[in-house]
Coordinates of C-alpha atoms in Angstrom, one line a residue:
X1 CA -0.2 47.6 25.9
X2 CA 3.2 46.1 26.0
X3 CA 5.3 45.8 22.9
X4 CA 4.9 42.4 21.3
X5 CA 8.0 40.2 21.5
X6 CA 10.2 40.4 18.6
X7 CA 12.1 37.4 17.3
X8 CA 14.2 36.3 14.6
X9 CA 13.0 32.6 14.9
X10 CA 9.9 31.4 16.7
X11 CA 9.9 27.7 17.2
X12 CA 6.5 26.2 18.1
X13 CA 6.3 23.0 19.8
X14 CA 8.3 21.5 23.0
X15 CA 8.7 17.9 21.6
X16 CA 11.8 16.3 20.2
X17 CA 12.0 18.2 16.9
X18 CA 11.0 21.7 18.4
X19 CA 13.5 21.4 21.3
X20 CA 16.1 20.0 18.9
X21 CA 15.8 23.0 16.4
X22 CA 15.8 25.8 19.3
X23 CA 19.1 24.2 20.7
X24 CA 20.8 23.8 17.2
X25 CA 19.9 27.5 16.4
X26 CA 20.8 28.9 19.7
X27 CA 24.4 27.2 19.4
X28 CA 24.9 28.4 15.8
X29 CA 23.4 31.8 15.8
X30 CA 22.5 32.5 19.6
X31 CA 24.9 35.7 19.7
X32 CA 23.2 37.5 17.0
X33 CA 19.7 36.0 16.8
X34 CA 16.6 36.1 19.1
X35 CA 15.1 32.5 19.2
X36 CA 12.2 31.5 21.5
X37 CA 10.5 28.1 22.0
X38 CA 6.7 28.0 22.8
X39 CA 4.8 24.9 24.3
X40 CA 1.0 24.2 24.6
X41 CA 1.2 22.7 28.0
X42 CA 3.4 22.6 31.0
X43 CA 5.5 19.9 29.9
X44 CA 8.6 19.6 27.5
X45 CA 8.6 16.4 25.7
X46 CA 5.8 16.1 23.2
X47 CA 4.9 12.4 22.8
X48 CA 7.9 11.6 24.9
X49 CA 6.5 11.4 28.4
X50 CA 8.4 9.5 31.1
X51 CA 6.4 9.1 34.6
X52 CA 7.7 7.6 37.7
X53 CA 5.5 5.8 40.0
X54 CA 5.9 5.6 43.6
X55 CA 8.7 3.0 44.5
X56 CA 9.9 2.7 41.0
X57 CA 12.4 5.8 40.6
X58 CA 14.7 3.9 38.4
X59 CA 12.0 2.0 36.3
X60 CA 10.3 4.5 34.2
X61 CA 6.8 4.2 32.8
X62 CA 7.1 5.4 29.2
X63 CA 3.7 6.4 28.2
X64 CA 4.9 7.7 24.9
X65 CA 8.1 6.9 23.0
X66 CA 10.3 4.5 24.8
X67 CA 13.4 3.2 22.7
X68 CA 15.8 3.9 20.0
X69 CA 18.0 1.5 17.8
X70 CA 21.6 2.3 18.3
X71 CA 24.1 2.5 15.5
X72 CA 27.9 1.2 15.4
X73 CA 30.6 4.0 15.1
X74 CA 31.1 3.4 11.3
X75 CA 27.7 2.2 10.3
X76 CA 24.7 4.2 9.1
X77 CA 22.0 1.8 10.2
X78 CA 20.0 2.1 13.3
X79 CA 18.9 5.7 14.5
X80 CA 22.3 7.2 13.9
X81 CA 21.2 10.9 14.9
X82 CA 19.4 10.0 17.9
X83 CA 22.1 7.7 19.1
X84 CA 25.0 10.3 18.4
X85 CA 23.0 13.0 19.8
X86 CA 22.5 11.2 23.1
X87 CA 26.3 10.6 23.3
X88 CA 27.2 14.1 22.6
X89 CA 24.7 15.3 25.4
X90 CA 26.3 12.7 27.6
X91 CA 23.0 11.2 28.6
X92 CA 23.2 7.9 30.4
X93 CA 21.7 5.2 28.4
X94 CA 20.9 1.5 28.9
X95 CA 19.6 -1.6 26.8
X96 CA 16.1 -2.0 26.3
X97 CA 16.0 -5.7 26.3
X98 CA 13.4 -7.8 24.3
X99 CA 13.5 -11.4 25.8
X100 CA 15.3 -13.7 28.1
X101 CA 18.0 -15.4 26.2
X102 CA 21.6 -14.8 27.4
X103 CA 24.0 -15.1 24.5
X104 CA 25.8 -11.9 25.6
X105 CA 25.1 -12.0 29.2
X106 CA 22.0 -9.6 28.7
X107 CA 18.7 -10.4 27.9
X108 CA 17.9 -9.5 24.1
X109 CA 16.0 -12.5 22.5
X110 CA 12.5 -13.2 22.9
X111 CA 12.2 -17.1 22.1
X112 CA 10.3 -17.9 25.3
X113 CA 7.9 -15.1 25.5
X114 CA 4.4 -15.9 25.4
X115 CA 1.6 -15.7 22.7
X116 CA -2.0 -16.0 23.4
X117 CA -4.0 -16.1 20.2
X118 CA -7.6 -17.4 19.6
X119 CA -7.6 -19.0 23.0
X120 CA -4.2 -20.9 22.4
X121 CA -1.2 -20.2 24.4
X122 CA 2.3 -20.9 23.0
X123 CA 5.8 -19.6 22.9
X124 CA 7.6 -17.4 20.4
X125 CA 10.0 -20.3 19.4
X126 CA 6.8 -22.4 18.2
X127 CA 6.3 -20.2 15.2
X128 CA 9.2 -22.2 13.8
X129 CA 9.7 -25.3 16.2
X130 CA 6.1 -26.3 16.5
X131 CA 4.1 -24.6 13.8
X132 CA 0.9 -27.1 14.5
X133 CA 0.4 -25.1 17.8
X134 CA -0.4 -21.9 15.7
X135 CA -4.2 -21.5 15.8
X136 CA -4.6 -20.2 12.3
X137 CA -5.5 -21.9 9.3
X138 CA -2.7 -20.8 7.3
X139 CA -1.7 -21.8 3.8
X140 CA 1.2 -24.3 3.7
X141 CA 3.5 -21.5 2.1
X142 CA 2.5 -19.3 5.3
X143 CA 3.3 -21.9 8.0
X144 CA 6.6 -22.0 9.9
X145 CA 7.1 -18.2 10.2
X146 CA 6.8 -15.7 12.9
X147 CA 4.9 -12.5 11.8
X148 CA 8.1 -10.5 11.1
X149 CA 9.5 -13.3 8.9
X150 CA 6.2 -13.7 7.1
X151 CA 6.4 -10.0 6.1
X152 CA 9.9 -10.4 4.8
X153 CA 8.5 -13.4 2.8
X154 CA 5.7 -11.4 1.5
X155 CA 8.1 -8.5 0.6
X156 CA 10.0 -10.9 -1.6
X157 CA 6.9 -12.4 -3.1
X158 CA 5.6 -9.0 -4.3
X159 CA 9.1 -7.7 -5.3
X160 CA 12.3 -9.6 -4.5
X161 CA 15.0 -7.3 -3.1
X162 CA 12.5 -4.3 -2.6
X163 CA 14.0 -3.6 0.9
X164 CA 17.3 -3.3 -0.6
X165 CA 16.2 -0.5 -3.0
X166 CA 16.4 3.2 -2.2
X167 CA 13.3 5.0 -1.7
X168 CA 13.5 6.8 -5.1
X169 CA 13.8 3.3 -6.6
X170 CA 11.0 1.9 -4.6
X171 CA 8.6 4.7 -5.8
X172 CA 9.2 3.5 -9.5
X173 CA 8.4 0.0 -8.8
X174 CA 5.2 -1.3 -10.4
X175 CA 3.3 -4.4 -9.2
X176 CA -0.1 -5.8 -10.7
X177 CA -0.1 -3.1 -13.1
X178 CA 0.6 0.2 -11.0
X179 CA 3.1 1.9 -8.9
X180 CA 3.6 0.4 -5.5
X181 CA 2.9 3.7 -3.7
X182 CA -0.6 3.7 -5.1
X183 CA -1.4 0.8 -2.9
X184 CA -2.2 0.5 0.8
X185 CA -0.6 -2.3 2.5
X186 CA -3.6 -4.2 3.6
X187 CA -4.8 -4.1 -0.1
X188 CA -1.6 -5.4 -1.2
X189 CA -1.5 -8.3 1.4
X190 CA -4.9 -9.4 0.2
X191 CA -3.4 -10.2 -3.1
X192 CA -0.6 -12.4 -1.8
X193 CA -1.9 -13.8 1.5
X194 CA -4.7 -15.9 2.5
X195 CA -7.2 -14.0 4.9
X196 CA -6.0 -16.2 7.6
X197 CA -2.6 -15.1 6.9
X198 CA -3.5 -11.6 7.2
X199 CA -5.2 -12.1 10.5
X200 CA -2.1 -13.9 11.8
X201 CA 0.1 -11.0 10.9
X202 CA -2.3 -8.4 12.5
X203 CA -2.9 -10.5 15.6
X204 CA 0.5 -11.7 16.3
X205 CA 2.3 -8.8 15.1
X206 CA 1.0 -6.9 18.1
X207 CA 0.5 -3.5 16.1
X208 CA -2.5 -3.0 14.0
X209 CA -0.4 -0.3 12.3
X210 CA 1.9 -2.8 11.1
X211 CA -0.7 -3.9 8.5
X212 CA -2.9 -1.0 8.4
X213 CA -3.9 0.2 4.7
X214 CA -1.0 2.9 5.0
X215 CA 1.3 3.4 1.9
X216 CA 2.6 -0.1 1.0
X217 CA 6.1 1.7 0.2
X218 CA 6.9 2.2 3.9
X219 CA 4.9 -0.8 5.4
X220 CA 6.3 -3.4 3.1
X221 CA 10.0 -3.3 4.3
X222 CA 9.0 -2.4 8.0
X223 CA 10.4 -5.2 10.0
X224 CA 12.1 -3.0 12.5
X225 CA 9.9 -4.7 15.4
X226 CA 11.6 -8.0 15.1
X227 CA 12.0 -9.5 18.7
X228 CA 15.8 -9.8 18.0
X229 CA 16.2 -6.2 17.1
X230 CA 18.5 -4.5 19.9
X231 CA 17.2 -1.4 21.3
X232 CA 18.4 1.2 23.9
X233 CA 16.8 3.7 26.1
X234 CA 17.8 6.6 28.6
X235 CA 18.2 5.6 32.3
X236 CA 16.3 8.5 33.4
X237 CA 13.6 8.3 30.7
X238 CA 13.4 8.8 26.9
X239 CA 11.9 12.3 27.8
X240 CA 15.2 13.3 29.3
X241 CA 16.3 13.9 25.6
X242 CA 14.0 16.9 24.8
X243 CA 14.3 18.0 28.4
X244 CA 18.1 18.3 28.2
X245 CA 17.7 19.9 24.8
X246 CA 15.4 22.6 26.3
X247 CA 17.7 23.0 29.4
X248 CA 20.8 23.6 27.3
X249 CA 19.0 25.8 24.8
X250 CA 18.3 28.1 27.8
X251 CA 21.8 28.1 29.2
X252 CA 23.5 28.9 25.8
X253 CA 24.7 32.5 25.3
X254 CA 22.3 34.8 23.7
X255 CA 20.3 37.8 23.5
X256 CA 17.0 36.7 25.1
X257 CA 17.0 36.0 28.8
X258 CA 16.4 32.3 29.7
X259 CA 12.8 32.8 30.8
X260 CA 12.1 34.4 27.5
X261 CA 13.6 31.5 25.2
X262 CA 11.1 28.8 26.8
X263 CA 7.6 30.0 27.1
X264 CA 5.2 27.4 28.4
X265 CA 1.4 27.1 28.5
X266 CA 1.1 29.1 25.2
X267 CA -1.4 27.5 22.4
X268 CA -0.7 28.9 18.9
X269 CA -4.1 30.1 17.8
X270 CA -3.2 31.9 14.6
X271 CA -0.4 32.7 12.5
X272 CA -0.8 35.8 10.5
X273 CA 1.1 37.4 7.5
X274 CA 2.1 41.2 8.5
X275 CA 2.7 44.3 6.5
X276 CA 5.9 44.8 8.6
X277 CA 8.8 43.9 6.3
X278 CA 11.2 43.4 9.0
X279 CA 8.7 41.0 10.9
X280 CA 6.4 39.5 8.4
X281 CA 4.7 37.1 10.8
X282 CA 2.3 37.7 13.8
X283 CA 1.7 34.7 16.1
X284 CA -1.3 34.9 18.3
X285 CA -1.0 32.8 21.5
X286 CA -3.6 31.9 23.8
X287 CA -2.5 31.3 27.5
X288 CA -3.2 28.0 28.8
X289 CA -3.2 26.4 32.4
X290 CA -2.3 22.6 33.1
X291 CA -3.7 20.9 36.0
X292 CA -3.3 17.4 36.7
X293 CA -1.9 16.6 33.2
X294 CA -5.1 18.5 31.4
X295 CA -4.4 21.7 29.7
X296 CA -7.3 24.2 28.9
X297 CA -7.3 28.0 27.7
X298 CA -7.2 30.9 30.2
X299 CA -10.1 33.1 29.2
X300 CA -9.3 36.4 27.9
X301 CA -5.4 36.1 28.1
X302 CA -3.5 36.0 24.8
X303 CA -0.3 37.7 23.5
X304 CA 1.3 38.4 20.2
X305 CA 4.8 37.6 18.9
X306 CA 6.4 39.0 15.9
X307 CA 9.0 36.8 14.0
X308 CA 11.2 36.8 10.9
X309 CA 11.1 33.1 10.6
X310 CA 8.9 30.4 12.0
X311 CA 9.4 26.5 12.6
X312 CA 6.3 24.7 13.3
X313 CA 7.5 21.5 15.1
X314 CA 4.1 20.1 15.3
X315 CA 2.2 16.7 14.5
X316 CA -0.6 16.9 11.7
X317 CA -3.6 17.5 14.2
X318 CA -1.7 20.5 15.9
X319 CA -1.2 22.1 12.4
X320 CA -4.8 21.8 11.5
X321 CA -5.9 23.8 14.8
X322 CA -4.0 26.9 13.5
X323 CA -5.8 29.6 11.7
X324 CA -3.3 30.8 9.1
X325 CA -3.3 32.0 5.4
X326 CA -0.4 29.6 5.1
X327 CA -2.8 26.6 4.8
X328 CA -4.7 28.1 2.1
X329 CA -1.8 27.4 0.0
X330 CA -3.0 24.9 -2.9
X331 CA -0.1 22.4 -2.5
X332 CA -0.1 22.5 1.5
X333 CA -3.9 22.0 1.5
X334 CA -3.7 18.9 -0.9
X335 CA -1.0 17.3 1.1
X336 CA -1.3 18.2 4.7
X337 CA -3.7 15.3 4.9
X338 CA -1.2 12.8 3.3
X339 CA -0.6 11.1 6.7
X340 CA -2.8 8.8 8.8
X341 CA -3.1 9.8 12.5
X342 CA -2.8 6.6 14.3
X343 CA -4.3 6.4 18.0
X344 CA -2.3 4.5 20.7
X345 CA -2.6 3.6 24.4
X346 CA -0.3 2.4 27.3
X347 CA -1.3 1.3 30.7
X348 CA 1.2 0.4 33.4
X349 CA 0.7 -1.5 36.4
X350 CA 3.3 -1.6 39.5
X351 CA 3.6 -4.5 41.8
X352 CA 5.6 -5.6 44.7
X353 CA 7.3 -8.3 43.1
X354 CA 7.9 -9.5 39.3
X355 CA 5.6 -12.4 39.4
X356 CA 6.3 -13.1 35.7
X357 CA 9.8 -14.3 36.6
X358 CA 8.2 -17.6 37.8
X359 CA 7.0 -18.2 34.1
X360 CA 10.6 -17.9 32.7
X361 CA 9.8 -14.2 31.4
X362 CA 12.4 -11.6 32.1
X363 CA 12.0 -8.8 29.6
X364 CA 10.4 -7.9 26.1
X365 CA 6.8 -8.6 25.4
X366 CA 4.1 -11.0 25.2
X367 CA 1.4 -10.6 22.6
X368 CA -2.5 -11.5 22.5
X369 CA -5.5 -10.7 20.4
X370 CA -7.2 -9.7 23.6
X371 CA -7.7 -6.0 23.9
X372 CA -4.5 -5.7 26.2
X373 CA -2.6 -6.7 23.1
X374 CA 1.0 -6.5 24.2
X375 CA 2.5 -6.9 27.7
X376 CA 5.9 -5.6 28.4
X377 CA 8.0 -6.9 31.4
X378 CA 9.7 -3.6 32.3
X379 CA 12.0 -4.1 35.2
X380 CA 12.6 -4.2 39.0
X381 CA 13.5 -1.5 41.1
X382 CA 16.1 -3.3 43.2
X383 CA 18.1 -4.6 40.0
X384 CA 18.7 -0.9 38.8
X385 CA 21.8 1.1 39.3
X386 CA 21.0 3.2 42.4
X387 CA 17.7 1.4 42.9
X388 CA 16.2 0.9 46.2
X389 CA 16.5 -2.6 47.7
X390 CA 12.9 -3.6 46.8
X391 CA 11.4 -5.9 44.6
X392 CA 8.7 -3.2 43.2
X393 CA 8.5 -4.1 39.5
X394 CA 6.7 -2.5 36.7
X395 CA 4.5 -4.1 33.8
X396 CA 3.3 -2.6 30.8
X397 CA -0.1 -4.3 31.0
X398 CA -1.4 -3.0 27.8
X399 CA 0.2 -1.3 24.7
X400 CA -2.1 -1.2 21.7
X401 CA -3.1 0.9 18.8
X402 CA -5.9 1.9 16.3
X403 CA -8.8 -0.7 16.7
X404 CA -8.4 -1.8 20.4
X405 CA -7.9 1.8 21.8
X406 CA -11.7 2.5 21.9
X407 CA -12.1 -0.5 24.4
X408 CA -10.0 1.1 26.9
X409 CA -11.5 4.5 26.2
X410 CA -14.9 3.3 27.0
X411 CA -13.4 2.5 30.7
X412 CA -12.0 6.0 31.4
X413 CA -14.9 7.6 33.2
X414 CA -15.4 5.6 36.6
X415 CA -14.4 5.3 40.0
X416 CA -10.6 6.2 40.1
X417 CA -8.2 3.5 40.9
X418 CA -6.7 4.0 44.5
X419 CA -4.1 1.2 44.7
X420 CA -2.7 0.5 48.2
X421 CA 0.5 1.5 50.2
X422 CA 3.3 -1.2 50.0
X423 CA 5.3 -1.7 52.9
X424 CA 8.3 -0.4 51.1
X425 CA 6.7 2.9 51.0
X426 CA 5.3 3.1 54.4
X427 CA 6.0 6.7 55.9
X428 CA 7.5 8.0 52.6
X429 CA 4.5 8.2 50.4
X430 CA 0.9 9.1 51.5
X431 CA -2.1 7.3 50.3
X432 CA -3.1 10.0 48.1
X433 CA 0.2 10.1 46.2
X434 CA 0.2 6.3 45.4
X435 CA -1.6 6.8 42.1
X436 CA -0.5 9.9 40.4
X437 CA -2.8 12.5 38.8
X438 CA -2.9 12.5 35.1
X439 CA -4.7 13.7 32.1
X440 CA -6.3 10.4 31.8
X441 CA -7.1 9.1 35.1
X442 CA -7.0 5.2 35.4
X443 CA -10.2 3.7 36.8
X444 CA -10.8 0.8 39.0
X445 CA -12.6 -1.1 36.2
X446 CA -9.8 -0.5 33.7
X447 CA -7.3 -2.0 36.1
X448 CA -9.7 -5.0 37.1
X449 CA -10.2 -5.8 33.2
X450 CA -6.5 -5.5 32.5
X451 CA -5.7 -7.8 35.4
X452 CA -8.2 -10.3 34.1
X453 CA -6.8 -10.3 30.7
X454 CA -3.1 -10.4 31.8
X455 CA -4.2 -13.3 33.9
X456 CA -5.5 -15.0 30.8
X457 CA -2.3 -14.4 28.7
X458 CA -0.2 -15.8 31.4
X459 CA -2.5 -18.9 32.3
X460 CA -2.5 -17.9 36.0
X461 CA -5.2 -18.7 38.5
X462 CA -4.9 -15.3 40.2
X463 CA -2.4 -12.6 40.1
X464 CA -1.2 -10.2 43.0
X465 CA -2.9 -6.8 43.2
X466 CA -1.1 -4.1 41.7
X467 CA -0.3 -1.1 44.1
X468 CA -0.1 1.7 41.4
X469 CA -1.1 2.4 37.9
X470 CA -0.7 5.0 35.2
X471 CA -2.2 5.2 31.5
X472 CA -2.2 7.5 28.6
X473 CA -4.1 7.6 25.3
X474 CA -2.7 9.5 22.3
X475 CA -5.8 10.4 20.4
X476 CA -6.9 13.7 22.0
X477 CA -5.9 17.3 20.7
X478 CA -3.3 18.6 20.2
X479 CA -1.7 15.4 19.2
X480 CA -4.2 13.4 17.4
X481 CA -2.5 10.4 17.6
X482 CA 0.6 8.3 18.7
X483 CA 2.3 8.3 15.5
X484 CA 1.7 8.8 11.8
X485 CA 1.8 6.7 8.6
X486 CA 1.9 7.8 5.0
X487 CA -1.4 7.3 3.0
X488 CA -1.7 5.3 -0.1
X489 CA -1.7 7.1 -3.4
X490 CA 0.8 10.0 -2.2
X491 CA 4.3 10.6 -3.4
X492 CA 5.7 10.5 0.1
X493 CA 9.3 10.9 -1.4
X494 CA 8.4 14.4 -2.8
X495 CA 6.2 15.4 0.2
X496 CA 9.1 14.7 2.6
X497 CA 11.3 17.1 1.0
X498 CA 8.8 19.9 0.3
X499 CA 6.6 20.0 3.6
X500 CA 9.8 21.2 5.3
X501 CA 9.2 24.5 3.5
X502 CA 5.8 24.1 1.9
X503 CA 5.2 27.6 0.8
X504 CA 8.3 28.8 -1.2
X505 CA 7.7 32.6 -0.6
X506 CA 7.1 32.3 3.1
X507 CA 9.8 31.5 5.8
X508 CA 7.6 29.0 7.7
X509 CA 9.0 25.7 8.2
X510 CA 7.2 22.3 9.3
X511 CA 9.2 19.7 11.0
X512 CA 8.6 16.5 13.0
X513 CA 7.6 12.9 12.8
X514 CA 4.5 13.2 11.0
X515 CA 6.1 14.1 7.5
X516 CA 9.2 12.0 7.8
X517 CA 10.8 8.9 6.6
X518 CA 11.0 7.4 10.0
X519 CA 7.5 7.8 11.2
X520 CA 6.7 6.7 14.7
X521 CA 10.4 7.3 15.9
X522 CA 12.3 10.2 17.3
X523 CA 14.8 9.6 14.5
X524 CA 12.2 10.6 11.9
X525 CA 11.5 13.9 13.8
X526 CA 15.1 14.7 14.2
X527 CA 16.2 14.0 10.5
X528 CA 13.6 16.3 9.1
X529 CA 14.6 19.0 11.6
X530 CA 18.3 18.8 11.1
X531 CA 18.0 18.8 7.2
X532 CA 15.7 21.9 7.4
X533 CA 18.2 23.7 9.5
X534 CA 21.0 22.7 7.1
X535 CA 19.1 23.5 3.8
X536 CA 17.1 26.7 4.9
X537 CA 19.0 28.2 7.9
X538 CA 22.4 27.3 6.3
X539 CA 23.7 25.7 9.5
X540 CA 26.9 23.6 9.2
X541 CA 26.4 19.9 10.0
X542 CA 27.3 18.9 13.5
X543 CA 30.8 17.5 14.1
X544 CA 29.3 14.8 16.2
X545 CA 27.0 13.5 13.0
X546 CA 28.7 11.1 10.6
X547 CA 29.3 12.7 7.2
X548 CA 28.0 9.6 5.6
X549 CA 24.7 9.6 7.3
X550 CA 22.0 10.6 4.7
X551 CA 19.3 12.7 6.7
X552 CA 16.5 12.4 4.1
X553 CA 16.1 9.9 1.2
X554 CA 16.7 11.2 -2.3
X555 CA 13.3 11.4 -4.0
X556 CA 12.6 9.9 -7.4
X557 CA 11.6 11.9 -10.5
X558 CA 8.7 14.2 -10.1
X559 CA 5.8 14.0 -12.6
X560 CA 3.7 17.0 -13.3
X561 CA 0.5 15.5 -11.5
X562 CA 2.8 14.9 -8.3
X563 CA 4.0 18.5 -8.3
X564 CA 0.3 19.9 -8.7

């Protein structure tokens, strides 16, 4: 039996926070430390997953995270760590436009994009300019607002200036007789909005997660989805960020060989404490195999790794699947479930022309209460830098979360969608390659129903047939959801700090988006990872990260019951 691999640091999870942690550690400690990264499947990226459909090499289908908010040079707003990291790695980026206004020569507004709610069709501008078109029996005080502006109004009704407070100050705020962190957002909305007002925010906002009964502290000021917010993405797909981190990690000088540093298709089954004082942790890995996007165990094949320190760069569900005495800790057991796992779904359709342009739609999204929920106009191949001279175009035909995901899950099993070979791909792509294989194989019925709903949203008699498609649902193991949200009744400000090193006498650390202040964003994952590396691994702050940027919010004063 071969000797177990011995490591100074084992990083488990090949998503954004895991690849970032391994890269930073290798940079700082690589000449003296043995560091390795382990990934469950055959793909680096986690919930960043960029897919290229045939004929659309430069218009990427982002079935996971797709954008970030840039920051100014001397500003600490936006996604500073992500933005500066992308610049530091010299990864080409581009605008992620949200509409078709041209104040700067680029489409960044959304005033003309469509809404189709309760069978009525109108434009974004009508929320303010023609409120009588909005098919909701809103109270007079709720009329004339788009869903994001109404959320700001609600915030100021409940506690004026709440969004200007620090998290520590927000945790001390009391409304209706108790601390605001003890409220779910839905519960709080019902106290200040009519039922029609709540349904309007839920339907027109596009995301059920925005008005879910998650912690009111993080939900109340969450207006980053406003349609005039500026976003950027990577030209080669957002997954390129963790891929670049993993590649650079392997290439840096160090003790381990490159092939030892990144080990794919390894599922962490158990994390045991060892009597070996030099290597106190034994990590038991089950070998897996990934075929057409689906990862399964390989029977009878496992390995053991010994480590001095362990970083678990994993979402809540992945942590729950590990057998370990670590999770017997009283505090960790009580707080591992402090976040909700929110399911999400995306379906992309490829067409030979951007038919939506005839309706004055260029970019951004249209929103409906039909199960497709959000429709994004993603781009045309011939308009991209380096793109082939075709009009092949990509539509995110459905982007939805929570309540509407089961609608599409019920359409998964059926005759696979075959698509067709467009003239621009004749002789270049075989018929069998038009629709790429994936973990969640798109069905003919799924495409047909999506087409029907997109037709309704756009008030069309008939749409051209899509030639290719791909979809992905984020609810299966090992992810459990597309993103997380804090539950009500948890002191999230304290948990954010402690979850990074949950058991004081163990050198095991938890990083990632799940237990962050920036849930649902890569920024949340990276700020937790970077703060962990600085505080517990004593790494210096990167020279490319502004000194004034605060990685984690300062927590409020702890009470005895919060520490229990």
